[in-house]
Coordinates of C-alpha atoms in Angstrom, one line a residue:
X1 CA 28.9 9.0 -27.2
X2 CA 26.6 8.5 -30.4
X3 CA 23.8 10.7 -31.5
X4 CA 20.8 10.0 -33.0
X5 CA 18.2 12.0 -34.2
X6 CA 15.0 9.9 -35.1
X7 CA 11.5 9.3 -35.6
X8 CA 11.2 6.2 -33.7
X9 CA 11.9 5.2 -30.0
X10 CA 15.1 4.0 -30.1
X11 CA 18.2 3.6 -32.5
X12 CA 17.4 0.3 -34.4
X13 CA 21.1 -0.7 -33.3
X14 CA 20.7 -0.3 -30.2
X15 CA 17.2 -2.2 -30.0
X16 CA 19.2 -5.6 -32.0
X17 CA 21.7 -5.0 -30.0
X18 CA 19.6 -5.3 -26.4
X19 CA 17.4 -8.1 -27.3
X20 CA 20.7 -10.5 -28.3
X21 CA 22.6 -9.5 -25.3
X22 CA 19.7 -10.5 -22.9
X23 CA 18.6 -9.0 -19.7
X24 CA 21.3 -8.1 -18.4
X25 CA 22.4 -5.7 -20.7
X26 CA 21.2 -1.8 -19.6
X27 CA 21.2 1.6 -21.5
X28 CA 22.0 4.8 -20.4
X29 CA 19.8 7.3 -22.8
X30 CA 19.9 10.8 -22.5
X31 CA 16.7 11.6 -24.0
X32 CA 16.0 15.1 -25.4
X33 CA 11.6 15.2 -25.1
X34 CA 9.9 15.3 -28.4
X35 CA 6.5 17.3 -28.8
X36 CA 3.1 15.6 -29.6
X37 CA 0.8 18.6 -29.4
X38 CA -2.3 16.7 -31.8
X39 CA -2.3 14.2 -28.7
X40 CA -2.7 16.8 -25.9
X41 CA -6.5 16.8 -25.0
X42 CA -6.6 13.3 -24.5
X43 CA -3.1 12.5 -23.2
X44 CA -2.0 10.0 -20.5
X45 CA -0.7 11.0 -17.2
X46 CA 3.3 10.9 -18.0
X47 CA 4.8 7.9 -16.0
X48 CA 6.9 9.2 -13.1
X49 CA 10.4 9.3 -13.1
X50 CA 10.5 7.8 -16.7
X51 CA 11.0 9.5 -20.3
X52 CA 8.6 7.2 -22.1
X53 CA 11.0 6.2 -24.9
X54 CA 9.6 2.8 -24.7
X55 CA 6.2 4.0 -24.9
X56 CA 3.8 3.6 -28.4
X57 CA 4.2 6.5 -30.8
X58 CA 6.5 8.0 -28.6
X59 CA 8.7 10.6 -30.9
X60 CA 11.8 11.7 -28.6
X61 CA 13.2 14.7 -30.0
X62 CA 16.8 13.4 -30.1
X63 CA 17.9 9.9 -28.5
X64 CA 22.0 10.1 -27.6
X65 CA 23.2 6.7 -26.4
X66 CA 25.3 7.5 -23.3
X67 CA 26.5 4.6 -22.2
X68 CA 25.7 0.4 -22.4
X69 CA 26.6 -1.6 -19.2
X70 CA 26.2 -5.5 -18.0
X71 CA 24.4 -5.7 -14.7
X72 CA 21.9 -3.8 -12.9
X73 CA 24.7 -3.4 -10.4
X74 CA 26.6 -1.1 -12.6
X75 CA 23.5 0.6 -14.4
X76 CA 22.7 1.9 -11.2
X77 CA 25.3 3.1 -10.2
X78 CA 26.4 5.1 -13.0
X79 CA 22.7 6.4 -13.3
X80 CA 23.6 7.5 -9.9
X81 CA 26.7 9.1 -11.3
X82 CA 25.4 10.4 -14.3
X83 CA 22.0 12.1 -13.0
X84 CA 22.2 15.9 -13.1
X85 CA 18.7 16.9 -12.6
X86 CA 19.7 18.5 -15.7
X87 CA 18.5 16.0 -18.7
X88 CA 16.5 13.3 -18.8
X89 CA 18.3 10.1 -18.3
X90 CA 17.0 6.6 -19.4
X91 CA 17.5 3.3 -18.4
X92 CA 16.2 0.8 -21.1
X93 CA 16.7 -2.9 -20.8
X94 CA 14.2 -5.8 -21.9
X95 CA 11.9 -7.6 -19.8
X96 CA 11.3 -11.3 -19.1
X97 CA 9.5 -11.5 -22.7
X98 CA 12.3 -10.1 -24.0
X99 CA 10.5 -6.9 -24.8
X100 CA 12.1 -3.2 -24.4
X101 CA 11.6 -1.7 -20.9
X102 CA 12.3 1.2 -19.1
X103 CA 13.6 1.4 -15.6
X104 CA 12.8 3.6 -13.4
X105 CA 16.5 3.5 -10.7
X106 CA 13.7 2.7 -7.9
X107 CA 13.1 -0.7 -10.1
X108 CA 17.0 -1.2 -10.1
X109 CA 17.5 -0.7 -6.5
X110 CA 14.7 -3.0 -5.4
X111 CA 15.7 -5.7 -7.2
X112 CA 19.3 -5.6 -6.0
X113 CA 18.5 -5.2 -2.6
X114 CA 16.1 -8.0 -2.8
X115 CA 18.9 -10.7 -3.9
X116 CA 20.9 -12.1 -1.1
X117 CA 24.0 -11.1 -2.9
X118 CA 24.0 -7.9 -3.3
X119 CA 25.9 -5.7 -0.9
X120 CA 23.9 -3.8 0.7
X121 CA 26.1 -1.4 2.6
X122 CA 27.5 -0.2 -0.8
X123 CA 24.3 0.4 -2.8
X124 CA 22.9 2.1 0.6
X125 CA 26.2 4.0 -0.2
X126 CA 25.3 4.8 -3.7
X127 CA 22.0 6.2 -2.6
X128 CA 22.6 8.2 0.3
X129 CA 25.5 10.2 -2.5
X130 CA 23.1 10.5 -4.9
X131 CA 20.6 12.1 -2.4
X132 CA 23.2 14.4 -0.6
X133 CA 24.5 15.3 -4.7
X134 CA 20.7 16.4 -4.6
X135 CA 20.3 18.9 -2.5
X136 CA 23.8 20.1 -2.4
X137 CA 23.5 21.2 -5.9
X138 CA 20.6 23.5 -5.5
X139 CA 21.5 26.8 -5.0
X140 CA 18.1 28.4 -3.3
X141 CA 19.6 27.1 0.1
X142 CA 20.4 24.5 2.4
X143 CA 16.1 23.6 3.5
X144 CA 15.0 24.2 -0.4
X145 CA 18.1 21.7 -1.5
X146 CA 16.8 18.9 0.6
X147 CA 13.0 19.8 -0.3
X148 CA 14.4 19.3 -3.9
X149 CA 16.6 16.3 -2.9
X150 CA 13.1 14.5 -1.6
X151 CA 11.3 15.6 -4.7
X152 CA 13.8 14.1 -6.7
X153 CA 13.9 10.9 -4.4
X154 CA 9.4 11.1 -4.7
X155 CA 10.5 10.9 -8.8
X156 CA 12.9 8.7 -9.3
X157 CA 12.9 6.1 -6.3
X158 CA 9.4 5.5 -5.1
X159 CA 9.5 1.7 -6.8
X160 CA 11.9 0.9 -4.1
X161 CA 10.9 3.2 -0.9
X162 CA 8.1 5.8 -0.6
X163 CA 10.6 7.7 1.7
X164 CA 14.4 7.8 1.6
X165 CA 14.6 4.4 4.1
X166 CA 16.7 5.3 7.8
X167 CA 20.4 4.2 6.5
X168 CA 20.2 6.3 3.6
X169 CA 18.9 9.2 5.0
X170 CA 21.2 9.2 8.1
X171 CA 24.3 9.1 5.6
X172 CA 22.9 12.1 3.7
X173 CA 22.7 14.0 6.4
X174 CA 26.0 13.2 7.8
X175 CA 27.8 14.0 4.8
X176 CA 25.8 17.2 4.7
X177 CA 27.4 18.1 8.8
X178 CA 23.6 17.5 9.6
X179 CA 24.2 16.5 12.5
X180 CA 25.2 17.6 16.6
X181 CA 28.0 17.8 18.2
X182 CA 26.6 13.8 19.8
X183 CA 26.6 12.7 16.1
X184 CA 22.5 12.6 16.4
X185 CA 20.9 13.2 13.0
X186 CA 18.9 16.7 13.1
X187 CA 15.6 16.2 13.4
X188 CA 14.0 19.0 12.3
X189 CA 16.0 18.2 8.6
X190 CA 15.0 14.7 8.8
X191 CA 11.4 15.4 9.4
X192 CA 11.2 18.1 6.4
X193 CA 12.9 15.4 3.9
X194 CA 10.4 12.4 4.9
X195 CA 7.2 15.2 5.0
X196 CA 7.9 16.7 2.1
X197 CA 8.8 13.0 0.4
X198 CA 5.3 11.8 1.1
X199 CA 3.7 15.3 0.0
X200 CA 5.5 14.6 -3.0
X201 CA 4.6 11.2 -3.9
X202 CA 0.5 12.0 -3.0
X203 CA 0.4 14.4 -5.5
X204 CA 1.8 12.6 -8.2
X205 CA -0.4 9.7 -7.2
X206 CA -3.2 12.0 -7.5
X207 CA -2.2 12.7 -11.0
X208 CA -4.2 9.2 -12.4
X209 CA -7.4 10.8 -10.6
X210 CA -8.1 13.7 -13.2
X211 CA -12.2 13.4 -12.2
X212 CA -11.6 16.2 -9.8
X213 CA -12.3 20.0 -9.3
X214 CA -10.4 22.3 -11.4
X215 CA -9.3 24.4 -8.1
X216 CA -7.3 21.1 -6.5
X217 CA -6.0 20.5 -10.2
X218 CA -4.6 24.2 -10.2
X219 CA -3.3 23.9 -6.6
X220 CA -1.0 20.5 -7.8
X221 CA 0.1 22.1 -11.2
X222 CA 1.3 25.3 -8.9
X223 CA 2.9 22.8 -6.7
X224 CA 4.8 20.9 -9.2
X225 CA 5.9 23.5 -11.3
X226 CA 7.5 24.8 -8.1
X227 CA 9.4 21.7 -8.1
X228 CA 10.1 21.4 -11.6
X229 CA 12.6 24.0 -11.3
X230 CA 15.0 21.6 -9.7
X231 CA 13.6 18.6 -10.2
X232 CA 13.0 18.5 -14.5
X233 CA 11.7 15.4 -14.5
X234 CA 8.5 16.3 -12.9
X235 CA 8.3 19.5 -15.7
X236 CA 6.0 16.7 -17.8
X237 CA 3.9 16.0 -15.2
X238 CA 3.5 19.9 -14.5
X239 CA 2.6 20.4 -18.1
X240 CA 0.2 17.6 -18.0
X241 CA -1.8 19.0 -15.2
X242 CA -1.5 22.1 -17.1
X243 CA -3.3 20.7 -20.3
X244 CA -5.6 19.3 -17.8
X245 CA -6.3 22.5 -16.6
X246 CA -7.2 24.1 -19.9
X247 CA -9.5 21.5 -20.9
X248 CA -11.8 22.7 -17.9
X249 CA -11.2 26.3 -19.4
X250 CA -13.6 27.9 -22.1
X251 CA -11.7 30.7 -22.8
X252 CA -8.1 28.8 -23.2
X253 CA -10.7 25.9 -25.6
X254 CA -11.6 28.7 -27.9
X255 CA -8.1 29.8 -28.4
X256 CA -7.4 26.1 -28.8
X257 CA -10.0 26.3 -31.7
X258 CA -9.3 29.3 -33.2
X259 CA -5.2 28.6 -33.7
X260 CA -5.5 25.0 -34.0
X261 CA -5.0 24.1 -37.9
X262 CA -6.9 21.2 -39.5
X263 CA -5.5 18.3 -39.5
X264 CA -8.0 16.0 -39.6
X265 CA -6.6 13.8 -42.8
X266 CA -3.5 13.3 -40.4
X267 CA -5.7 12.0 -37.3
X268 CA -8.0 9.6 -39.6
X269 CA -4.7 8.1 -41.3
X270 CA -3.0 7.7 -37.9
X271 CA -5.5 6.5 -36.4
X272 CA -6.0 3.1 -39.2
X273 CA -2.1 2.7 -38.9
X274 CA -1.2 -0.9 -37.1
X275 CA 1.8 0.2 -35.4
X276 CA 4.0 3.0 -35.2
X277 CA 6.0 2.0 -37.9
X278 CA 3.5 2.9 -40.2
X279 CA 2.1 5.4 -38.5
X280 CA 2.5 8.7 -40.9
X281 CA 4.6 11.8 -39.8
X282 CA 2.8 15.5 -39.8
X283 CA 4.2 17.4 -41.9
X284 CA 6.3 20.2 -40.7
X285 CA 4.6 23.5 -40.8
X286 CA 1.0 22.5 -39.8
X287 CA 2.8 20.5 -36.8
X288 CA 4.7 23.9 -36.0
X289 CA 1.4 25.9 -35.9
X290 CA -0.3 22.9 -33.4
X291 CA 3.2 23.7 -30.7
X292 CA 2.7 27.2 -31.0
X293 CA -1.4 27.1 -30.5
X294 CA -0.8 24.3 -27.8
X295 CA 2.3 27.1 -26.3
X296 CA -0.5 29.8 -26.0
X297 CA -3.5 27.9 -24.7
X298 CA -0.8 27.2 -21.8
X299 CA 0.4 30.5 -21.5
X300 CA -3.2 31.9 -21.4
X301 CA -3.6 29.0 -18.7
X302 CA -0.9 29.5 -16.6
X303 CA -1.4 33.5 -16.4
X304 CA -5.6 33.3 -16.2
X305 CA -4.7 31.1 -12.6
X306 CA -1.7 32.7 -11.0
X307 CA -3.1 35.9 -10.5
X308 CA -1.9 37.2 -14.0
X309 CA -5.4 38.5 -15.1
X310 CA -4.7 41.5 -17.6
X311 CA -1.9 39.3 -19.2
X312 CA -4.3 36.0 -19.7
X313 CA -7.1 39.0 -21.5
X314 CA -4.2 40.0 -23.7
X315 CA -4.1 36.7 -25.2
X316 CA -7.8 36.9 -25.5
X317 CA -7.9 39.8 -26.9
X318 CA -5.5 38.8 -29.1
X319 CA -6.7 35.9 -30.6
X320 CA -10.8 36.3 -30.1
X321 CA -13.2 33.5 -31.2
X322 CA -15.7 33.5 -34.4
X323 CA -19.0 35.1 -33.8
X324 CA -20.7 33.6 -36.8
X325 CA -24.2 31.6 -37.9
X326 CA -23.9 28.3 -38.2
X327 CA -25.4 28.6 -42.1
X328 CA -22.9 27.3 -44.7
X329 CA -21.6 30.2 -47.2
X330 CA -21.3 29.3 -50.8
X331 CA -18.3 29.3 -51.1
X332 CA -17.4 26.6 -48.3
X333 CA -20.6 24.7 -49.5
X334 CA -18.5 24.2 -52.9
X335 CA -15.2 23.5 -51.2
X336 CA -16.9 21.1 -49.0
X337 CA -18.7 19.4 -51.7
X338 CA -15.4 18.5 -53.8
X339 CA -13.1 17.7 -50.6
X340 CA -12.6 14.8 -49.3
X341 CA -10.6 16.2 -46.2
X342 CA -12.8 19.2 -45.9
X343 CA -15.9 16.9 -45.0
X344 CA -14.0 14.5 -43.0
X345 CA -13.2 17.8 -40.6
X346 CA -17.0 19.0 -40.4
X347 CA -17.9 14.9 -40.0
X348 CA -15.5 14.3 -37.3
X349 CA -16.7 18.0 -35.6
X350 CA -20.0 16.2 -35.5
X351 CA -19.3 13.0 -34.3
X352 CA -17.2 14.9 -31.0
X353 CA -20.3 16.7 -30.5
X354 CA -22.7 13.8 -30.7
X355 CA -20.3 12.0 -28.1
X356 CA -20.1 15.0 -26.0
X357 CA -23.5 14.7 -25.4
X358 CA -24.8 11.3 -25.8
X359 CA -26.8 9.9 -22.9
X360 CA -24.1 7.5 -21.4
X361 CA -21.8 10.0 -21.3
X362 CA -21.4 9.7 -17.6
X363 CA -17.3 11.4 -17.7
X364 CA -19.0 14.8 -18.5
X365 CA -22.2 14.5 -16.5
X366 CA -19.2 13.7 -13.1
X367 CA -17.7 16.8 -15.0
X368 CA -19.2 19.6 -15.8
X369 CA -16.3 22.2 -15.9
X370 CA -15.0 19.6 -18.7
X371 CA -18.7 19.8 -21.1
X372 CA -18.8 23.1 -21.2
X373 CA -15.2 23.7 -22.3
X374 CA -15.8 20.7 -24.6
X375 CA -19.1 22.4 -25.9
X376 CA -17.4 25.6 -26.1
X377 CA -14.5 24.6 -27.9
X378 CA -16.5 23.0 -30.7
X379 CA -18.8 26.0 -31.2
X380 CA -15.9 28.2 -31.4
X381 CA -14.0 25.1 -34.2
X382 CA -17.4 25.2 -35.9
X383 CA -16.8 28.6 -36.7
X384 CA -13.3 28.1 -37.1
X385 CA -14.4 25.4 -40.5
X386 CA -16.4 28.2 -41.5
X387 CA -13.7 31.0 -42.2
X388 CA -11.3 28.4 -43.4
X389 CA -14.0 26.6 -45.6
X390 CA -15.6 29.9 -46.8
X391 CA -11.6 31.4 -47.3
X392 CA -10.3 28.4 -49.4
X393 CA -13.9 28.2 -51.4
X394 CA -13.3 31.6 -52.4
X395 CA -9.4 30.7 -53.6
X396 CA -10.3 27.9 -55.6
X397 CA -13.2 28.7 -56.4
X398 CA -13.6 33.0 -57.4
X399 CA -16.9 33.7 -59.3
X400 CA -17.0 35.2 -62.4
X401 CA -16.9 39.3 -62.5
X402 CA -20.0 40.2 -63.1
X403 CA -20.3 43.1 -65.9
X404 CA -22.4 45.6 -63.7
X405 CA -19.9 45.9 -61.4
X406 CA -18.3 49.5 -61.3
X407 CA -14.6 49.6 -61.8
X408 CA -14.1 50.9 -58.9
X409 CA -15.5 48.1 -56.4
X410 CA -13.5 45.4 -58.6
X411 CA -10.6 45.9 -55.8
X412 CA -13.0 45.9 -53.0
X413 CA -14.6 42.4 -54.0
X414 CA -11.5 41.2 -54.4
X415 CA -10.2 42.3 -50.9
X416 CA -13.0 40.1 -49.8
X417 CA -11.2 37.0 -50.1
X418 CA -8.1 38.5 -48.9
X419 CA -9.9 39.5 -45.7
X420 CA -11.6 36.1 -45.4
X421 CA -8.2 34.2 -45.4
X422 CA -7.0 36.7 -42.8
X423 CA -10.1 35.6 -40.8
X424 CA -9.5 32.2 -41.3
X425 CA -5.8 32.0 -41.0
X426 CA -4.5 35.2 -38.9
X427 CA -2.0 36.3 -41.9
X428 CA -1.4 35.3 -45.5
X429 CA 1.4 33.8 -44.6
X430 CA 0.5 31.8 -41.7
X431 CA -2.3 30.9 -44.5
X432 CA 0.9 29.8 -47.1
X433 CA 2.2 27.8 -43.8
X434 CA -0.8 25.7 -43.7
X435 CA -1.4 25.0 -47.0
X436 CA 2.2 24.2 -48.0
X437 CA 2.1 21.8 -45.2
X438 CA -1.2 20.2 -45.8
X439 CA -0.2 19.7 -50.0
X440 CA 2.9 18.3 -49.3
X441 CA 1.0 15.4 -46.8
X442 CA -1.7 15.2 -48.9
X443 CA 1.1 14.5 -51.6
X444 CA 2.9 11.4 -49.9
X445 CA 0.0 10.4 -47.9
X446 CA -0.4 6.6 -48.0
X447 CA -3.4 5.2 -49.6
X448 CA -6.3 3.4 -47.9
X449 CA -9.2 1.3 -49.2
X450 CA -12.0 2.8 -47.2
X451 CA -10.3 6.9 -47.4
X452 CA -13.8 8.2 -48.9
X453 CA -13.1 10.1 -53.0
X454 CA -14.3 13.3 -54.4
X455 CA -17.4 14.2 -56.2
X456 CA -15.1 15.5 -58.6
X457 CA -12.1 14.6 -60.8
X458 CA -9.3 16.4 -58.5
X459 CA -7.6 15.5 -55.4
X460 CA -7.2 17.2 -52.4
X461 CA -4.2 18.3 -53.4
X462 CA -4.9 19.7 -56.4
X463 CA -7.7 21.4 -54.7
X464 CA -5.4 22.8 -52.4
X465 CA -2.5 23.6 -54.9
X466 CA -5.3 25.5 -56.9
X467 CA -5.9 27.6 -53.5
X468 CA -2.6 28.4 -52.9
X469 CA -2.0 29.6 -56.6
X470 CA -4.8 32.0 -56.0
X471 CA -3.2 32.8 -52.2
X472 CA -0.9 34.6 -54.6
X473 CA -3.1 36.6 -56.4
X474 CA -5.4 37.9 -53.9
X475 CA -2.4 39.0 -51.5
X476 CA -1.1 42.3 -51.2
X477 CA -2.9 45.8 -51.3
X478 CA -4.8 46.6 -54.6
X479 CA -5.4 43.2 -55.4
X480 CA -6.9 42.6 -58.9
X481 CA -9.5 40.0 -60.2
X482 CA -7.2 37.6 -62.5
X483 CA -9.5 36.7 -65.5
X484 CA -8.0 34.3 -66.5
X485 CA -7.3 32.6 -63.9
X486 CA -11.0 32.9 -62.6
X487 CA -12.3 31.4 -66.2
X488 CA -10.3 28.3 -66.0
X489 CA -11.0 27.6 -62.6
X490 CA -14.9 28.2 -63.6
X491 CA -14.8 26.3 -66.9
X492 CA -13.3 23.5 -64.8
X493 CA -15.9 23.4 -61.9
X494 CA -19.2 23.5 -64.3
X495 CA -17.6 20.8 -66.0
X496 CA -17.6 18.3 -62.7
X497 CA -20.6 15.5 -63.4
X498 CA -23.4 16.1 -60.4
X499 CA -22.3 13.2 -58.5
X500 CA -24.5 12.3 -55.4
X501 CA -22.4 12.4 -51.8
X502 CA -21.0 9.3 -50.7
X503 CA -23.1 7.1 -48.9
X504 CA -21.3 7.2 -45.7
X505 CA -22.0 11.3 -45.7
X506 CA -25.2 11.0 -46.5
X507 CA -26.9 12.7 -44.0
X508 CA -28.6 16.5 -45.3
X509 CA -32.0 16.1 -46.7
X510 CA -33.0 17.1 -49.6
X511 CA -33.9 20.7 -48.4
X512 CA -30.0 20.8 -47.2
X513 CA -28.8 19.7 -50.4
X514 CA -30.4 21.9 -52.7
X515 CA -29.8 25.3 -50.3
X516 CA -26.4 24.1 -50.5
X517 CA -26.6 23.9 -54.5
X518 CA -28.5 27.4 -54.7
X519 CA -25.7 28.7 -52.6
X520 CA -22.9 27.3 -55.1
X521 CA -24.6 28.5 -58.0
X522 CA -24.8 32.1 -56.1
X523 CA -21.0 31.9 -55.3
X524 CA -20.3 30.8 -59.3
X525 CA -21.8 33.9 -60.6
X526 CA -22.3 36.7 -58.1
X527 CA -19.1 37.7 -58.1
X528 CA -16.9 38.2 -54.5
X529 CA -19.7 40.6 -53.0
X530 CA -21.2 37.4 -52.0
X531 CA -21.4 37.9 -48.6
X532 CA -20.5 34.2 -47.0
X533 CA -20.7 34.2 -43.4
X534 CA -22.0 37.2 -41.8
X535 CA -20.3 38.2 -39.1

């Protein structure tokens, strides 16, 4: 067995390798699930029974190449083998176009026991072992191990038969002593397998129809997760209704928004990528502060609707929302006005609120649960902009001590901006996460002709390299003004030329514009008792 641990779908290899053998050469994957947490609001329903390897921008976590086998014959049968419950187990092949394609074993089995040759007796065979395997393996009991045995048959083998078909079930049962002392099948088991088969397979059909009341959403998600247990393959689709869940849930949206990070510059340069071979990777930290937000908006989720009240208003508690006026601080005003990435997150803010609640938005109007966690969640990220915006304004941009101050508030204006990144970012070091992460993409990010530029001479990076210098300086107790420090940075911003905005952010008036101005100025040379946003 080789291992791979990659970015794309499938070992390059192993891809040549498949489309010159032809269709009948099949792949035996076991597929470790990657994580795609910036994806989550507007994910797909997971395709049943299948680990999406073959999907686009698809990122498994690891990919280790099991086995390779001629025949569907023979792929099925070791899947058959092979399956666990345990680990997610692929079958890739290619298509008629000679494309990559994963099977489902339901595919397999249909198309064998559609071609004259096949014998049928020994696939039946195959089946009915696989099933018995099933249930025999769960240890809650003999009726929970054939509820789990038809979930697993609802998963996997629904593209051949709805319900485990007469001769296979009969075989099961048999080797399972199901039966009488006259050799009749039970009944009673026989019913419960087909029941529960069907139950099964309506509910994940129901998972395409997410237009529905939040209360049937929650009473699926509580039935699959049930499931999931013994059946891991339907954990994805449990998750999924999950997600679902939340995004019909204002208090798990504002926690969404207030531990998401930015990472708008990664959305806009994924989004004008081709294919996923030059789509760009997130960088590490900021993507392992999206999985932990994404990890607590579920945990909040899953607690708030299984009775779990006071632990759901922990989380709350926890991790509560920005009260703040919408008016831009100085500060932020400044950062905003020299980053390119700062403005594309309050422009793209703005264009998910004026689609939230344009005219012809007729999802929201069949679902209001969904607008007002949407309009929630970007009230709550609105404020969100403003403590990072204001925070990082204040790093790269400190204002000159003025010469009235007492000595002894010099420590107190400077633990402003230390409490304003705490606000912003939760800890100093979550805030040394972030910004480490977002300089090094902003680093190797790849260039693009219509990426808008700066009013001034340095890049985001710079910008941001400038902030986390400062990070340094204002952390820790006692903190001192640096004056120095805050005189280059000064000397450096008066010296920018007073270029106009782009033309495609052109869109504060000229009152807009020059209260943003005043405000600069104010945050240049009033020192750090500027107050920013009031809370």
């Amino acid at each position: 067995m080789s291992e791979y641990t990659t970015s794309s779908s499938l070992p390059d290899g192993l891809s040549t390798w498949l489309a010159e053998a032809g269709p009948d050469a099949y792949a035996l994957i076991q597929v470790t699930a990657g994580s795609d947490p910036v994806n989550w609001p507007t994910a797909q329903a997971p395709g049943v029974g299948l680990t999406g390897i073959t999907r686009f921008g698809t990122r498994p976590a690891s990919v280790a190449v099991q086995e390779v086998h001629s025949g569907a014959e023979e792929a099925l049968r070791r899947w058959l083998l092979l399956d666990d419950g345990r680990q997610q187990l692929a079958i890739i092949g290619t298509d008629y176009r000679g494309m990559r394609h994963e099977y489902t074993p339901g595919e397999l089995a249909a198309s064998l026991l559609r071609d004259p040759s096949t014998d049928r007796a020994q696939v039946t065979g195959w089946l009915s072992s696989w099933l018995y395997r099933r249930s025999a393996e769960t240890a809650q009991g003999r009726e929970l191990g054939w509820v789990a045995a038809a979930a697993a048959w609802a998963c996997h083998m629904r593209d051949y038969s709805p319900f485990p078909p007469p001769p296979v079930l009969s075989r099961s049962l048999a080797r399972a002593s199901e039966v009488d002392d006259a050799g009749r099948v039970d009944a009673a088991t026989e019913d419960l397998v087909v029941t529960t088969t069907r139950q099964v397979a309506d509910l994940l059909d129901r998972l395409q129809d997410t237009d529905r009341p939040r209360s049937n959403l929650v009473e699926d998600w509580k039935a699959l997760e049930a499931l999931s247990a013994d059946v891991p393959a339907l954990k994805e689709s449990a998750d999924w209704l999950l997600d679902q869940i939340a995004l019909r849930d204002v208090h798990a949206q504002r926690l969404r928004a207030v531990l998401e990070p930015d990472v708008t510059d990664y959305q806009r340069d994924r989004d004008r990528s081709i294919d996923s071979a030059d789509a760009p990777v997130l960088d590490e930290e900021r993507a392992t502060q999206l999985t932990q937000a994404r990890d607590v908006v579920r945990a909040y989720t899953a607690a708030a609707h299984s009775g779990r009240e006071g632990e759901a208003q922990q989380l709350l508690d926890a991790f509560p929302a920005p009260v703040r006026p919408l008016q831009t601080s100085g500060p932020a005003a400044a950062w905003r006005r020299n980053s390119a990435t700062a403005q594309d997150a309050v422009d793209a803010l703005e264009a998910q609120r004026a689609a939230t609640t344009a005219d012809d938005s007729s999802t929201y109007v069949a679902a209001p649960e969904l607008l007002h966690a949407k309009t929630a969640y970007l009230a709550a990220r609105e404020g969100q902009l403003h403590h990072l915006h204001d925070a990082l304004g204040r790093l790269a941009y400190p204002a000159q001590p003025s010469a009235a101050l007492p000595t002894g508030l010099a420590p107190v204006a400077a633990a402003q901006t230390q409490s304003r990144v705490i606000e912003a970012f939760g800890t100093p070091d979550r805030a040394r996460q972030a910004l480490d992460g977002q300089i090094s993409y902003q680093r190797r990010r790849p260039p693009h002709a219509d990426r808008p530029t700066t009013a001034g001479p340095d890049t985001d990076a710079e910008l941001l390299t400038w902030a986390r210098a400062a990070l340094e300086e204002v952390d820790g107790p006692g903190a001192v003004l640096d004056a120095e420090y805050i005189s280059t940075r000064l000397q450096r911003a008066m010296a920018r030329p007073a270029t106009p905005p782009a033309p495609n952010r052109g869109r504060t008036d000229g009152h807009d514009q020059a209260h943003a101005d005043q405000a600069h100025a104010q945050a240049q040379t009033a020192g750090n008792t500027t107050p920013g946003i009031q809370p």
